[in-house]
Short mmCIF file of C-alpha atoms in Angstrom, two decimals:
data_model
loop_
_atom_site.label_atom_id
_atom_site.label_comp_id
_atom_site.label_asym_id
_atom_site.label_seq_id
_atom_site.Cartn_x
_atom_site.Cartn_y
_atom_site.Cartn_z
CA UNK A 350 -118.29 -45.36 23.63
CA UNK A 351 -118.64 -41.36 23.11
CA UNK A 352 -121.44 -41.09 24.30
CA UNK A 353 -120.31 -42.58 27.62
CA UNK A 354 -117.58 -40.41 27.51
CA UNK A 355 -119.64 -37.26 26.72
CA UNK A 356 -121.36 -38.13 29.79
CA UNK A 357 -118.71 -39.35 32.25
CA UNK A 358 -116.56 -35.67 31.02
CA UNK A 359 -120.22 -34.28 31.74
CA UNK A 360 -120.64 -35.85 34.86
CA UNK A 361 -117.00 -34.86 35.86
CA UNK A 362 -117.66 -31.66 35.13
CA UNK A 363 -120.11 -31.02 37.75
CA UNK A 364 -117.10 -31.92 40.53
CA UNK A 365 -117.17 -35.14 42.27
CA UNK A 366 -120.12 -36.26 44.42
CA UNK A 367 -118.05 -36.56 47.98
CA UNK A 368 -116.28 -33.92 49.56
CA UNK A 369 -113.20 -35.25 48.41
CA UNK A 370 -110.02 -32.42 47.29
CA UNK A 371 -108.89 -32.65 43.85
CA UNK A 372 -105.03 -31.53 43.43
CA UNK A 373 -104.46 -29.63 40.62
CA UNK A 374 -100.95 -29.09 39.18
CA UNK A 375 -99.99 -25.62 37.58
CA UNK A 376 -103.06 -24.27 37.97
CA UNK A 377 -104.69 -21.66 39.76
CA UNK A 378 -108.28 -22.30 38.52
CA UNK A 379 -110.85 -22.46 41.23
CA UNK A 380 -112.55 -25.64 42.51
CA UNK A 381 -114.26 -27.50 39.98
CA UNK A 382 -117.73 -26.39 41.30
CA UNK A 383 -116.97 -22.71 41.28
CA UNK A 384 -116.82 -22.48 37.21
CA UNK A 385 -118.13 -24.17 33.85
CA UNK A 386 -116.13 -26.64 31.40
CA UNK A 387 -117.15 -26.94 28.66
CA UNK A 388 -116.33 -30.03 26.27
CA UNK A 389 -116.31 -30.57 22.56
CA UNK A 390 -115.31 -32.71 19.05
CA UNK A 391 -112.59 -30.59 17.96
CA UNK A 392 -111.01 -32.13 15.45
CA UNK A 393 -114.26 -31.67 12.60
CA UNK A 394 -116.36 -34.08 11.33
CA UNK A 395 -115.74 -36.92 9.06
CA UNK A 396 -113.94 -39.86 8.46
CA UNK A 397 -110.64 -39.53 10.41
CA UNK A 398 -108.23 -41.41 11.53
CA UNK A 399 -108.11 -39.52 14.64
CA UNK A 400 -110.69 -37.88 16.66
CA UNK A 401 -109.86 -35.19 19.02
CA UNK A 402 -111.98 -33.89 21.92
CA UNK A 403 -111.03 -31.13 24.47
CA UNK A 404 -112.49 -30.06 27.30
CA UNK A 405 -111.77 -26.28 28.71
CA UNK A 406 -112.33 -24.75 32.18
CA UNK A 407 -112.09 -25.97 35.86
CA UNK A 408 -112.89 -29.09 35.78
CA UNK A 409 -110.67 -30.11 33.04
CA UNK A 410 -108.33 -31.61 34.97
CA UNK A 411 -111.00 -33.73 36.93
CA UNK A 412 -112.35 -35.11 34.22
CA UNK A 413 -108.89 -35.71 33.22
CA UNK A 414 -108.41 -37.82 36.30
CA UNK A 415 -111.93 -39.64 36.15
CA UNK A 416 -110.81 -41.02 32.56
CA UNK A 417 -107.55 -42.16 33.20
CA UNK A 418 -107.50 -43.19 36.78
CA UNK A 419 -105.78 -44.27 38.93
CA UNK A 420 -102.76 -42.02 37.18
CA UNK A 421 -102.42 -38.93 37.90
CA UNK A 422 -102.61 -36.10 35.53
CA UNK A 423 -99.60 -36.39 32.74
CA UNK A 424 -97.06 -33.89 32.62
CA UNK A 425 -97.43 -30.11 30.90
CA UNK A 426 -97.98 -29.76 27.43
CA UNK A 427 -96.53 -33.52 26.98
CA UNK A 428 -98.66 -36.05 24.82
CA UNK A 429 -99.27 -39.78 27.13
CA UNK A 430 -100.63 -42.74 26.33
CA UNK A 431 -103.71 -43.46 28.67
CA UNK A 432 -106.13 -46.05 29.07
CA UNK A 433 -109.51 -44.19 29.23
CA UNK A 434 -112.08 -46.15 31.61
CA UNK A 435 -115.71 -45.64 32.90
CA UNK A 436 -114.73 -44.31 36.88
CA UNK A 437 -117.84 -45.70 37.83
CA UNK A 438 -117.36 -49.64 36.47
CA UNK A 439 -113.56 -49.69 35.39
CA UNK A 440 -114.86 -50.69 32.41
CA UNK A 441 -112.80 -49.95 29.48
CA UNK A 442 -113.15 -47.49 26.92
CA UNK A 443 -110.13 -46.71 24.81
CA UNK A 444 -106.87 -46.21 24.18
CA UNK A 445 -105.59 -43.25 23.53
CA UNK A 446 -103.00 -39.93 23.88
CA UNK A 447 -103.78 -37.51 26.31
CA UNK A 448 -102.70 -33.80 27.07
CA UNK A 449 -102.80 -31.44 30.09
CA UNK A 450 -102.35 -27.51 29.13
CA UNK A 451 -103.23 -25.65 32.54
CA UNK A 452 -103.81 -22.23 32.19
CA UNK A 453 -103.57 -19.41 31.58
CA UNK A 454 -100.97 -21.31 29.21
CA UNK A 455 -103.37 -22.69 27.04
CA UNK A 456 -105.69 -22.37 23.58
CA UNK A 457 -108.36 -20.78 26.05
CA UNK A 458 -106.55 -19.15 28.52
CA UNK A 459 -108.17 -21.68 31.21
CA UNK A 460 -107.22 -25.49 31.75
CA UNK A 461 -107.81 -27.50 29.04
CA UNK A 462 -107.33 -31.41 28.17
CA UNK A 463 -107.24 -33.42 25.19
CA UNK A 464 -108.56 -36.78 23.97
CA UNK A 465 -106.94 -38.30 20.98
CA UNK A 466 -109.08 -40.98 20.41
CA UNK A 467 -109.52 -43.42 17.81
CA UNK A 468 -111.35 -42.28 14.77
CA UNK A 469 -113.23 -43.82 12.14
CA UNK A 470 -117.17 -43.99 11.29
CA UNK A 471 -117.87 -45.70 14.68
CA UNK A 472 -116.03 -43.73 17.10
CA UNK A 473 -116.89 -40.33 15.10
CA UNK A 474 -120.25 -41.22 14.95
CA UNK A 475 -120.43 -42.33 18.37
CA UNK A 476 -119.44 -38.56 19.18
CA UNK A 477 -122.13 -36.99 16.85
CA UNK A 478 -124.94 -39.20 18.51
CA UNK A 479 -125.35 -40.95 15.37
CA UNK A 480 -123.49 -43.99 15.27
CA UNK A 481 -121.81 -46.47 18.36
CA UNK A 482 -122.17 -49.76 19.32
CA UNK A 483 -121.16 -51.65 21.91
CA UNK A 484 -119.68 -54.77 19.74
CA UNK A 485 -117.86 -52.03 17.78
CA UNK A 486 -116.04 -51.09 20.82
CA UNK A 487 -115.18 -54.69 21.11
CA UNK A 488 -113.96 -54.95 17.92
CA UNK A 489 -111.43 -52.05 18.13
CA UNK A 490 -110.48 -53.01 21.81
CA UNK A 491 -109.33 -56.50 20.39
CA UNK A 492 -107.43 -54.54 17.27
CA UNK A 493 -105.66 -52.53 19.76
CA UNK A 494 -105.23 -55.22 21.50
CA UNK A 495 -102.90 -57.18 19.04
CA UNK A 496 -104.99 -59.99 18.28
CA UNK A 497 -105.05 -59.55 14.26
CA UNK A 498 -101.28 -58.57 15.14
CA UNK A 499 -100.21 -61.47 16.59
CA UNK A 500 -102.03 -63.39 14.13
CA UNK A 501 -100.18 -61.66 11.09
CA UNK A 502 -96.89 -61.70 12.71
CA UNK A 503 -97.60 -66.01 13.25
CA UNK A 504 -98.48 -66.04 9.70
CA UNK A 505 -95.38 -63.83 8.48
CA UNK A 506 -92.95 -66.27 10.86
CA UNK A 507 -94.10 -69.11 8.62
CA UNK A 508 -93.53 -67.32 5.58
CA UNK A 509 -89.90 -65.62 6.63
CA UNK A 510 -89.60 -69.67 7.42
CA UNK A 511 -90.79 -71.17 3.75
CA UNK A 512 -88.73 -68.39 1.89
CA UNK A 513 -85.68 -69.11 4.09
CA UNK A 514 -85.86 -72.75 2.94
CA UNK A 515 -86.65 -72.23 -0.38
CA UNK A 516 -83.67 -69.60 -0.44
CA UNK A 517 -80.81 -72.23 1.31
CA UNK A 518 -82.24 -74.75 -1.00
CA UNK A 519 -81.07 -73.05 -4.07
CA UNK A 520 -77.51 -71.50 -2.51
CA UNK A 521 -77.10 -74.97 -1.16
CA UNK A 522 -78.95 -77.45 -2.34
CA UNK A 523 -75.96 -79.01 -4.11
CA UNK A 524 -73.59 -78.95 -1.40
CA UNK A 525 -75.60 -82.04 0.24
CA UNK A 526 -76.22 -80.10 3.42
CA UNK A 527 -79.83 -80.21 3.63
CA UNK A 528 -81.93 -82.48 5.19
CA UNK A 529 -84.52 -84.11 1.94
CA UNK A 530 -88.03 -83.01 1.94
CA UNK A 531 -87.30 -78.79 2.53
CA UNK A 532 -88.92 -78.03 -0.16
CA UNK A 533 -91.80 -80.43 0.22
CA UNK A 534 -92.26 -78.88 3.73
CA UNK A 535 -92.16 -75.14 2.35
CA UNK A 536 -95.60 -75.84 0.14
CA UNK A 537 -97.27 -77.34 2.94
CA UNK A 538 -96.55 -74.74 4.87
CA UNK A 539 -97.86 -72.22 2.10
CA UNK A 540 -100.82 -74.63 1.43
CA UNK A 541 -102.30 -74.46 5.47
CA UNK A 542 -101.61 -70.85 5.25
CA UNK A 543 -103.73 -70.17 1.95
CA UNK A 544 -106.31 -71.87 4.04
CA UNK A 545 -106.16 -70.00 6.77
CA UNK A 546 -106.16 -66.62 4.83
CA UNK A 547 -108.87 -67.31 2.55
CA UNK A 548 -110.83 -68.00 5.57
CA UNK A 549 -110.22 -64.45 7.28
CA UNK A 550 -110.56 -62.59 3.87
CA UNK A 551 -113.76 -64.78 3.45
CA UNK A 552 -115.11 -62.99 6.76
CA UNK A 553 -113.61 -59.86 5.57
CA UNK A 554 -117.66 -58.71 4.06
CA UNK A 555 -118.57 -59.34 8.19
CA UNK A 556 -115.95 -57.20 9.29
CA UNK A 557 -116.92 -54.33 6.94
CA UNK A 558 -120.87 -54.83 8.24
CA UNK A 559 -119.40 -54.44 11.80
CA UNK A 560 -117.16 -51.04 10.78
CA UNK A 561 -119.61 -49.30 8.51
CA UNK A 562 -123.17 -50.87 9.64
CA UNK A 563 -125.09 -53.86 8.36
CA UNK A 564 -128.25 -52.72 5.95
CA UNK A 565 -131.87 -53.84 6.85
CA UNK A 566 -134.09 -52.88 4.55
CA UNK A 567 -138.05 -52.97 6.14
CA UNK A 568 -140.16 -54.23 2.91
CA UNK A 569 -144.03 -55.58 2.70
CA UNK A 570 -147.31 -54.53 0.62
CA UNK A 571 -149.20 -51.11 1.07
CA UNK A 572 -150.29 -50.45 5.09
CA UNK A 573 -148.51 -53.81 6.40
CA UNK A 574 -147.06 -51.19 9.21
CA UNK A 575 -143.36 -50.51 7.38
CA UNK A 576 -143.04 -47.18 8.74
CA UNK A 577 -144.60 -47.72 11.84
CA UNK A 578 -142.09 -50.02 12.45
CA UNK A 579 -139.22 -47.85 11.05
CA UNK A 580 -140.41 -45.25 13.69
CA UNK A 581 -140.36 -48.05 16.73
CA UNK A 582 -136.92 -49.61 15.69
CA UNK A 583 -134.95 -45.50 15.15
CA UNK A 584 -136.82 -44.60 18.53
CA UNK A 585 -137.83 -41.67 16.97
CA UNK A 586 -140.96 -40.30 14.05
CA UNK A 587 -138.61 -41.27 10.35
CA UNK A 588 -141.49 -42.07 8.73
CA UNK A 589 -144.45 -40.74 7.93
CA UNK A 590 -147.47 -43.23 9.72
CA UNK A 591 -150.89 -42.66 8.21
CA UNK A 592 -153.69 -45.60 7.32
CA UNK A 593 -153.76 -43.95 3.06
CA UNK A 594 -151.95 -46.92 1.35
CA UNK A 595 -148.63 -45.63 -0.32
CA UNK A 596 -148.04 -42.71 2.25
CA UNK A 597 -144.28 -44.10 1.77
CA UNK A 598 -142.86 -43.29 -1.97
CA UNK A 599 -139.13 -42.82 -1.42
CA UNK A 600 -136.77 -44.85 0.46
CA UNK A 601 -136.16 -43.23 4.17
CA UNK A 602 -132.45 -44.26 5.65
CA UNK A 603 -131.83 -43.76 9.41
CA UNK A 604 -128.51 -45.30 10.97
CA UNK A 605 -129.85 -47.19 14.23
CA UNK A 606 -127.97 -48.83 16.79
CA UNK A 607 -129.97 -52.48 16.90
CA UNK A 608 -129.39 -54.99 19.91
CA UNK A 609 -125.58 -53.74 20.09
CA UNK A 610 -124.82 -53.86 16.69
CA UNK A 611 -124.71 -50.54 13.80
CA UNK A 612 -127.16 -50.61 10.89
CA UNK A 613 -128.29 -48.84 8.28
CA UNK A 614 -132.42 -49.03 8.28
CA UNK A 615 -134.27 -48.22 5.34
CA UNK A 616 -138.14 -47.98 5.24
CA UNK A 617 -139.41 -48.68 1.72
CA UNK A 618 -142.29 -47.77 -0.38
CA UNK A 619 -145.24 -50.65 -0.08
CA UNK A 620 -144.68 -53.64 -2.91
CA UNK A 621 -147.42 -53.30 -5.61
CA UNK A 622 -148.37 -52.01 -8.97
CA UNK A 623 -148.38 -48.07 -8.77
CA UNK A 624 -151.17 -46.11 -9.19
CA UNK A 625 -148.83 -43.54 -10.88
CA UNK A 626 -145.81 -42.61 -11.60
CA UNK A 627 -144.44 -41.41 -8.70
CA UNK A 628 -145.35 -44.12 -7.11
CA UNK A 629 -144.10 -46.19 -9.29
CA UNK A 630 -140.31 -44.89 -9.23
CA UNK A 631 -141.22 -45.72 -5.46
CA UNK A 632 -141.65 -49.23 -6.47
CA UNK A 633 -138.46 -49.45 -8.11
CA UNK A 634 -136.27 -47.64 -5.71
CA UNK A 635 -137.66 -50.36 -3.13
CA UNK A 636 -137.20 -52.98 -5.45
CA UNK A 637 -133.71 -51.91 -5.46
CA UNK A 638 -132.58 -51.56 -2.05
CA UNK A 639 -134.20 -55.30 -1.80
CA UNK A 640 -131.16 -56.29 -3.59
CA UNK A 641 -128.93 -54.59 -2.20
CA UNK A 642 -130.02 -55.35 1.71
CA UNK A 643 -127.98 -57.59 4.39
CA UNK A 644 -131.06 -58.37 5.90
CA UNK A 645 -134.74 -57.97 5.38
CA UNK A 646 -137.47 -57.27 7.29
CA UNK A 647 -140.40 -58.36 5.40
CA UNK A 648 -143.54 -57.17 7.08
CA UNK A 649 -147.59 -58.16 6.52
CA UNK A 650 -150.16 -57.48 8.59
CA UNK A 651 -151.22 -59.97 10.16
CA UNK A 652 -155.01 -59.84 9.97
CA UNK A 653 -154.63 -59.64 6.22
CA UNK A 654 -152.96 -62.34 5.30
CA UNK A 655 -154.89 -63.88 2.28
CA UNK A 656 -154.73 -60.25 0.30
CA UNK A 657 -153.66 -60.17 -3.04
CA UNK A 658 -150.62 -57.73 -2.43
CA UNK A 659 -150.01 -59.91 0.91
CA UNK A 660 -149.82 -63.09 -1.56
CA UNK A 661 -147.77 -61.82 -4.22
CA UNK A 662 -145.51 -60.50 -1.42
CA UNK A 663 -144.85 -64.02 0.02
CA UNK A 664 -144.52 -65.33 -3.54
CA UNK A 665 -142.19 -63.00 -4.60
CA UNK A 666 -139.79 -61.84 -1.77
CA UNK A 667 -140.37 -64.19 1.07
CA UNK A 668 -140.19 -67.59 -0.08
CA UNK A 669 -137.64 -67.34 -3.06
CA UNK A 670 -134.77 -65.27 0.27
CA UNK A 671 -136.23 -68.08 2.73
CA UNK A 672 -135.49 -70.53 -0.22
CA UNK A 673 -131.87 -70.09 -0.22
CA UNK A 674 -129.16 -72.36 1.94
CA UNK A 675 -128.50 -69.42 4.58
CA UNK A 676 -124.86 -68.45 4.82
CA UNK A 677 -122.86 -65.51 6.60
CA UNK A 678 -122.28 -63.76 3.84
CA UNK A 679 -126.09 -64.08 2.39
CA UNK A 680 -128.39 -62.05 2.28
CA UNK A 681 -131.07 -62.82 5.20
CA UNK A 682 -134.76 -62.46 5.99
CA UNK A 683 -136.90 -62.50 9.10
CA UNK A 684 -141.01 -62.52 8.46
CA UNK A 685 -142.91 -60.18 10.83
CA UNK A 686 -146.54 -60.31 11.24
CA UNK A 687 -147.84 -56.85 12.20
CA UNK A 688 -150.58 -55.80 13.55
CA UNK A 689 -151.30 -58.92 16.22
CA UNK A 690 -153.76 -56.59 18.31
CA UNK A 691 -156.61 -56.79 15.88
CA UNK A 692 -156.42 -60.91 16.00
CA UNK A 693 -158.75 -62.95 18.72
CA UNK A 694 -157.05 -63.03 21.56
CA UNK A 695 -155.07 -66.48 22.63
CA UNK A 696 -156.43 -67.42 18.74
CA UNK A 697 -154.52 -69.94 16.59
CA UNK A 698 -151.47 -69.00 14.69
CA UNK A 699 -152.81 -66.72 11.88
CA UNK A 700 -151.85 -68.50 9.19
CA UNK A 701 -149.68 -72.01 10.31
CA UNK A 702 -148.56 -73.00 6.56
CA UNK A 703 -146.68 -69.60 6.65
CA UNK A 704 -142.30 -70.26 7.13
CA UNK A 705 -141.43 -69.35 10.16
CA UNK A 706 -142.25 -65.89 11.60
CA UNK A 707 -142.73 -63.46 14.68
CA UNK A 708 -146.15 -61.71 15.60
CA UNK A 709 -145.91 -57.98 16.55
CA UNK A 710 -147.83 -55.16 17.40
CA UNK A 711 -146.09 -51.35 16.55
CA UNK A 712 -149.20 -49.92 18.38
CA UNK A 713 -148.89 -51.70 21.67
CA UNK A 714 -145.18 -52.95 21.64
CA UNK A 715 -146.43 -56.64 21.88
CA UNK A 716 -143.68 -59.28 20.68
CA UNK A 717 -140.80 -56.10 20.25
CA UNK A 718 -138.40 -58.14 23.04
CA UNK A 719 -138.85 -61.18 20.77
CA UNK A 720 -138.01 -59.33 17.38
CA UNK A 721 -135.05 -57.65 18.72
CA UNK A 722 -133.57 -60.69 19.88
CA UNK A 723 -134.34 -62.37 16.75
CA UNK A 724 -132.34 -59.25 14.89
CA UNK A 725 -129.38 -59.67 17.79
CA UNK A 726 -129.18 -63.28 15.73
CA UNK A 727 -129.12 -62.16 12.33
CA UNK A 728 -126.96 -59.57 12.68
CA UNK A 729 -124.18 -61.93 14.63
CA UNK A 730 -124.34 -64.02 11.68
CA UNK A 731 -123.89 -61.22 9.43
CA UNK A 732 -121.75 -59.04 11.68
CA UNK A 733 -120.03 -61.91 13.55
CA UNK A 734 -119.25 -61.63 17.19
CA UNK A 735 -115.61 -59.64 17.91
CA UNK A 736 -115.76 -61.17 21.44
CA UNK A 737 -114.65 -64.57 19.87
CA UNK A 738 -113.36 -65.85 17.20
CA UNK A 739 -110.73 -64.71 15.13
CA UNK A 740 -110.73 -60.83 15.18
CA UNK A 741 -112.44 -59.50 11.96
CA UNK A 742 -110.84 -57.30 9.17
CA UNK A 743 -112.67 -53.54 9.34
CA UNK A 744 -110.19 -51.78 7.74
CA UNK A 745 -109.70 -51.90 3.64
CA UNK A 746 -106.05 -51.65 4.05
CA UNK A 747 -105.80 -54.59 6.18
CA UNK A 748 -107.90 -56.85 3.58
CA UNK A 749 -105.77 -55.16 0.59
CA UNK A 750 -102.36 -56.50 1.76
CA UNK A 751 -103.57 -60.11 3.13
CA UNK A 752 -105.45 -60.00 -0.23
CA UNK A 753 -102.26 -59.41 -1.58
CA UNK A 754 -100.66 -62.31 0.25
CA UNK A 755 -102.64 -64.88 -0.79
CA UNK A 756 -102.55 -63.42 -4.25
CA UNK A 757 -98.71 -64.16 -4.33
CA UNK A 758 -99.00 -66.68 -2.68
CA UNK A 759 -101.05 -68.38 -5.52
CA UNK A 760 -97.89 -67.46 -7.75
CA UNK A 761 -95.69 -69.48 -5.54
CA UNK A 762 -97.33 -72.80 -6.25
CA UNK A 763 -98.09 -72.21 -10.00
CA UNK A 764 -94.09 -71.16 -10.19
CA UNK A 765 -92.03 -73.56 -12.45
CA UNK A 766 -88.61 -71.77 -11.03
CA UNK A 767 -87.22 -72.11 -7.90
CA UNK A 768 -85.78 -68.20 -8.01
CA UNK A 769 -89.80 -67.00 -8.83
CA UNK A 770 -91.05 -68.95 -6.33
CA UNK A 771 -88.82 -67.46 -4.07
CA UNK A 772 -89.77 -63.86 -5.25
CA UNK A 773 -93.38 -64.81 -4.85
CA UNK A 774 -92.81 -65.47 -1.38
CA UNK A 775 -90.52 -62.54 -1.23
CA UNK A 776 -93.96 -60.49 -2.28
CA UNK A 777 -96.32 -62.20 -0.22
CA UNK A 778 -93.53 -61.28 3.04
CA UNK A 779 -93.76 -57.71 2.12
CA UNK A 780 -97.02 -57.45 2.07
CA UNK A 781 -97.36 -59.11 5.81
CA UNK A 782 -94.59 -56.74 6.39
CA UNK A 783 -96.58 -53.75 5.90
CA UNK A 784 -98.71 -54.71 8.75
CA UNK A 785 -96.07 -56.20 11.08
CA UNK A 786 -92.91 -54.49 10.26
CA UNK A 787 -89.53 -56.52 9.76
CA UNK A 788 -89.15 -58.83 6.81
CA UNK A 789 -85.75 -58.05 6.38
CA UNK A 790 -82.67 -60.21 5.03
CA UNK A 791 -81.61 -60.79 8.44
CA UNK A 792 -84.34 -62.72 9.47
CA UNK A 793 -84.24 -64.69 6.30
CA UNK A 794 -80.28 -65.27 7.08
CA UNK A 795 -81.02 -66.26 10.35
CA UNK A 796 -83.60 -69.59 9.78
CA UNK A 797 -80.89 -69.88 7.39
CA UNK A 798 -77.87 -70.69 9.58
CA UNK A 799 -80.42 -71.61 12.47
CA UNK A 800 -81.61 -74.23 10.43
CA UNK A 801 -79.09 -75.82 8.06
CA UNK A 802 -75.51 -76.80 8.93
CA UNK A 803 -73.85 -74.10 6.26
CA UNK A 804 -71.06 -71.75 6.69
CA UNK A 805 -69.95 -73.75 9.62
#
């Protein structure tokens, strides 16, 4: 997303491509071709919450326009909330508070504008160069959105509901007023929503791969092509590439944008018994990072498949990871056969008793489409798709309190007292509450006399 908006302030910047007037309000700045703006990440780097960019000199207030058309530039020194969109597809970026400060009554003396973007790892990132995806952007949009919102506040209406009826039933249970089975009703209504928020929190290690980047960890035997394909996937030279077994001894991280979706790619030293011990502690660092992967690449080359270190390599990574029932929340593997340009051409599968696999060449670029759309399904298992489906959880707070929720809930049903049930569902409310708002008494009162024929 920053990128793109790097480039579209960029672009505006330069003035627009017809001879088209721009109106400027309160300012008495030349035409936007007569001067430079510049542009900038204010607002430091980091985790944040929010990110700020501003933009100073002529052509602030076109780029101003080109964000947030078709409205017109907000007023003086007065904070709006914009919709910022691509002007040449409409396509939506973000959300987000916007100022005009024309000068000279600005921080620079010339007209400025501000961004107040959302922040976090993706969008900051995405600003730095180092980190934006497009399914990211998806993510957030839906967030903003309301989708996890209007899913919270349907869960918290079925709560305010079950503690309203728990409530009436002990103010005025004995009064014969109620209708039999409200308290029967209240624990189903408890039981389908544990369901449904164990579910969500189950998808909650997805959402976190989707916020902070999914980890593939590249792994093989000495020379299989690791770094060569480190250095093809990052688009740019990572790793060291020479044909000396064991050129790779540490483990070399690189955050990569991969078909859409963030990761965190790690080229590791080749699996085998070290020569020494530097090579060794090489060994063991990959060894580790094996464990502690999403996904991972496990690379041989493909014209030596009946090696030794090729063997022990199938025996010991490949076949026990391929062994296991694949799940979302698993750890994954895809096999890739490097080196395909030194086998016969139109030849027989290399070696057809091997599970499945992909043939690819990091010298000529042979079979790359096919590996990346292999990734693009792995990591929308492990990342999950925010363009359907139930939107994911990406923010700790938001999988603390439905945590929370379900813990009390939990409470509720082991409760042998109608008064700490209804405090457990008095918890379990609040902690909805804290991402909804309301909760109150009133609403509780309400169901109350909405529902039952009391103080009538």
């Amino acid at each position: 997303m920053w990128r793109g908006l790097w480039t579209l302030i960029a672009r505006a910047a330069r003035g627009p491509r017809s001879p088209r007037s721009c109106t400027r309000q309160g300012s008495g700045a030349p035409a936007p071709s007569s001067g430079s703006t510049i542009f900038a990440l204010s607002s430091g780097q980091g985790r944040c919450g929010i990110a700020v960019i501003r933009t100073s000199g002529p052509s602030s207030a076109h780029a101003l326009r080109s964000l947030t058309a078709p409205q017109d530039l907000p007023p003086a020194r007065r904070a709006c909330l914009r919709q910022l969109s691509d002007p040449c597809s409409g396509e939506p970026l973000d959300r987000a508070l916007v100022l005009w400060f024309p000068g000279p009554q600005s921080f620079t003396g010339e007209d400025c504008a501000e961004f107040h973007v959302h922040g976090g790892p993706a969008v900051v990132s995405g600003v730095l160069q180092a980190l934006e995806t497009e399914a990211q952007r998806r993510q957030a949009l839906r967030q903003l959105d309301g989708e996890l919102g209007h899913l919270c506040h349907g869960w918290a209406e079925i709560l305010t509901k079950a503690l309203a009826h728990v409530e009436a039933y002990i103010d005025f249970g004995e009064d014969d007023n109620l209708e039999e089975g409200v308290l029967d009703q209240a624990m189903r209504e408890v039981r389908e929503l544990e369901v449904a928020l164990g579910a969500h929190l189950r998808d909650a290690r997805r959402g976190q791969r989707l916020r902070s980047g999914a980890h593939v960890v590249i792994a093989g035997p000495p020379n299989a092509g690791k770094s060569s394909l480190m250095n093809l996937l990052s688009r740019k030279p990572v790793s060291i590439v020479s044909p000396e077994p064991g050129t790779t001894r540490d483990v070399l991280e690189t955050p990569v944008d991969l078909a859409g979706f963030p990761t965190l790619l790690s080229d590791t030293a080749g699996l085998r018994e070290g020569v020494g011990p530097v090579e060794q502690e090489g060994v063991r660092r990959a060894q580790n990072r094996l464990e502690q992967a999403d996904l991972i690449l496990a690379v041989l080359d493909a014209s030596d498949l009946a090696s030794p270190s090729s063997c022990n390599f199938l025996d010991a990574v490949v076949i026990p990871t391929g062994a296991r029932s694949p799940s979302p929340s698993g750890q994954r593997l895809l096999l890739v056969l490097n080196k395909s340009d030194l086998l016969p051409s139109n030849g027989p599968d290399p070696n057809p008793d091997l599970p499945p696999h992909l043939l690819l060449s990091c010298l000529t670029g042979q079979g790359l489409d096919d590996l990346l759309e292999a990734l693009k399904k792995e990591l929308a298992i492990l990342c999950g798709d925010p363009s359907t489906g139930p939107p994911l959880l990406t923010r700790a707070r938001h999988q603390h309190h439905l945590q929370g929720c379900l813990d009390a809930l939990g409470h509720y049903k082991q409760a042998k007292d109608l008064a700490l049930a209804a405090e457990a569902l008095r918890v379990a409310r609040g902690h909805l509450a804290r991402l909804t708002g309301g909760g109150g008494t009133e609403e509780v009162l309400d169901i109350i006399f909405r529902d039952f024929c009391v103080g009538k």
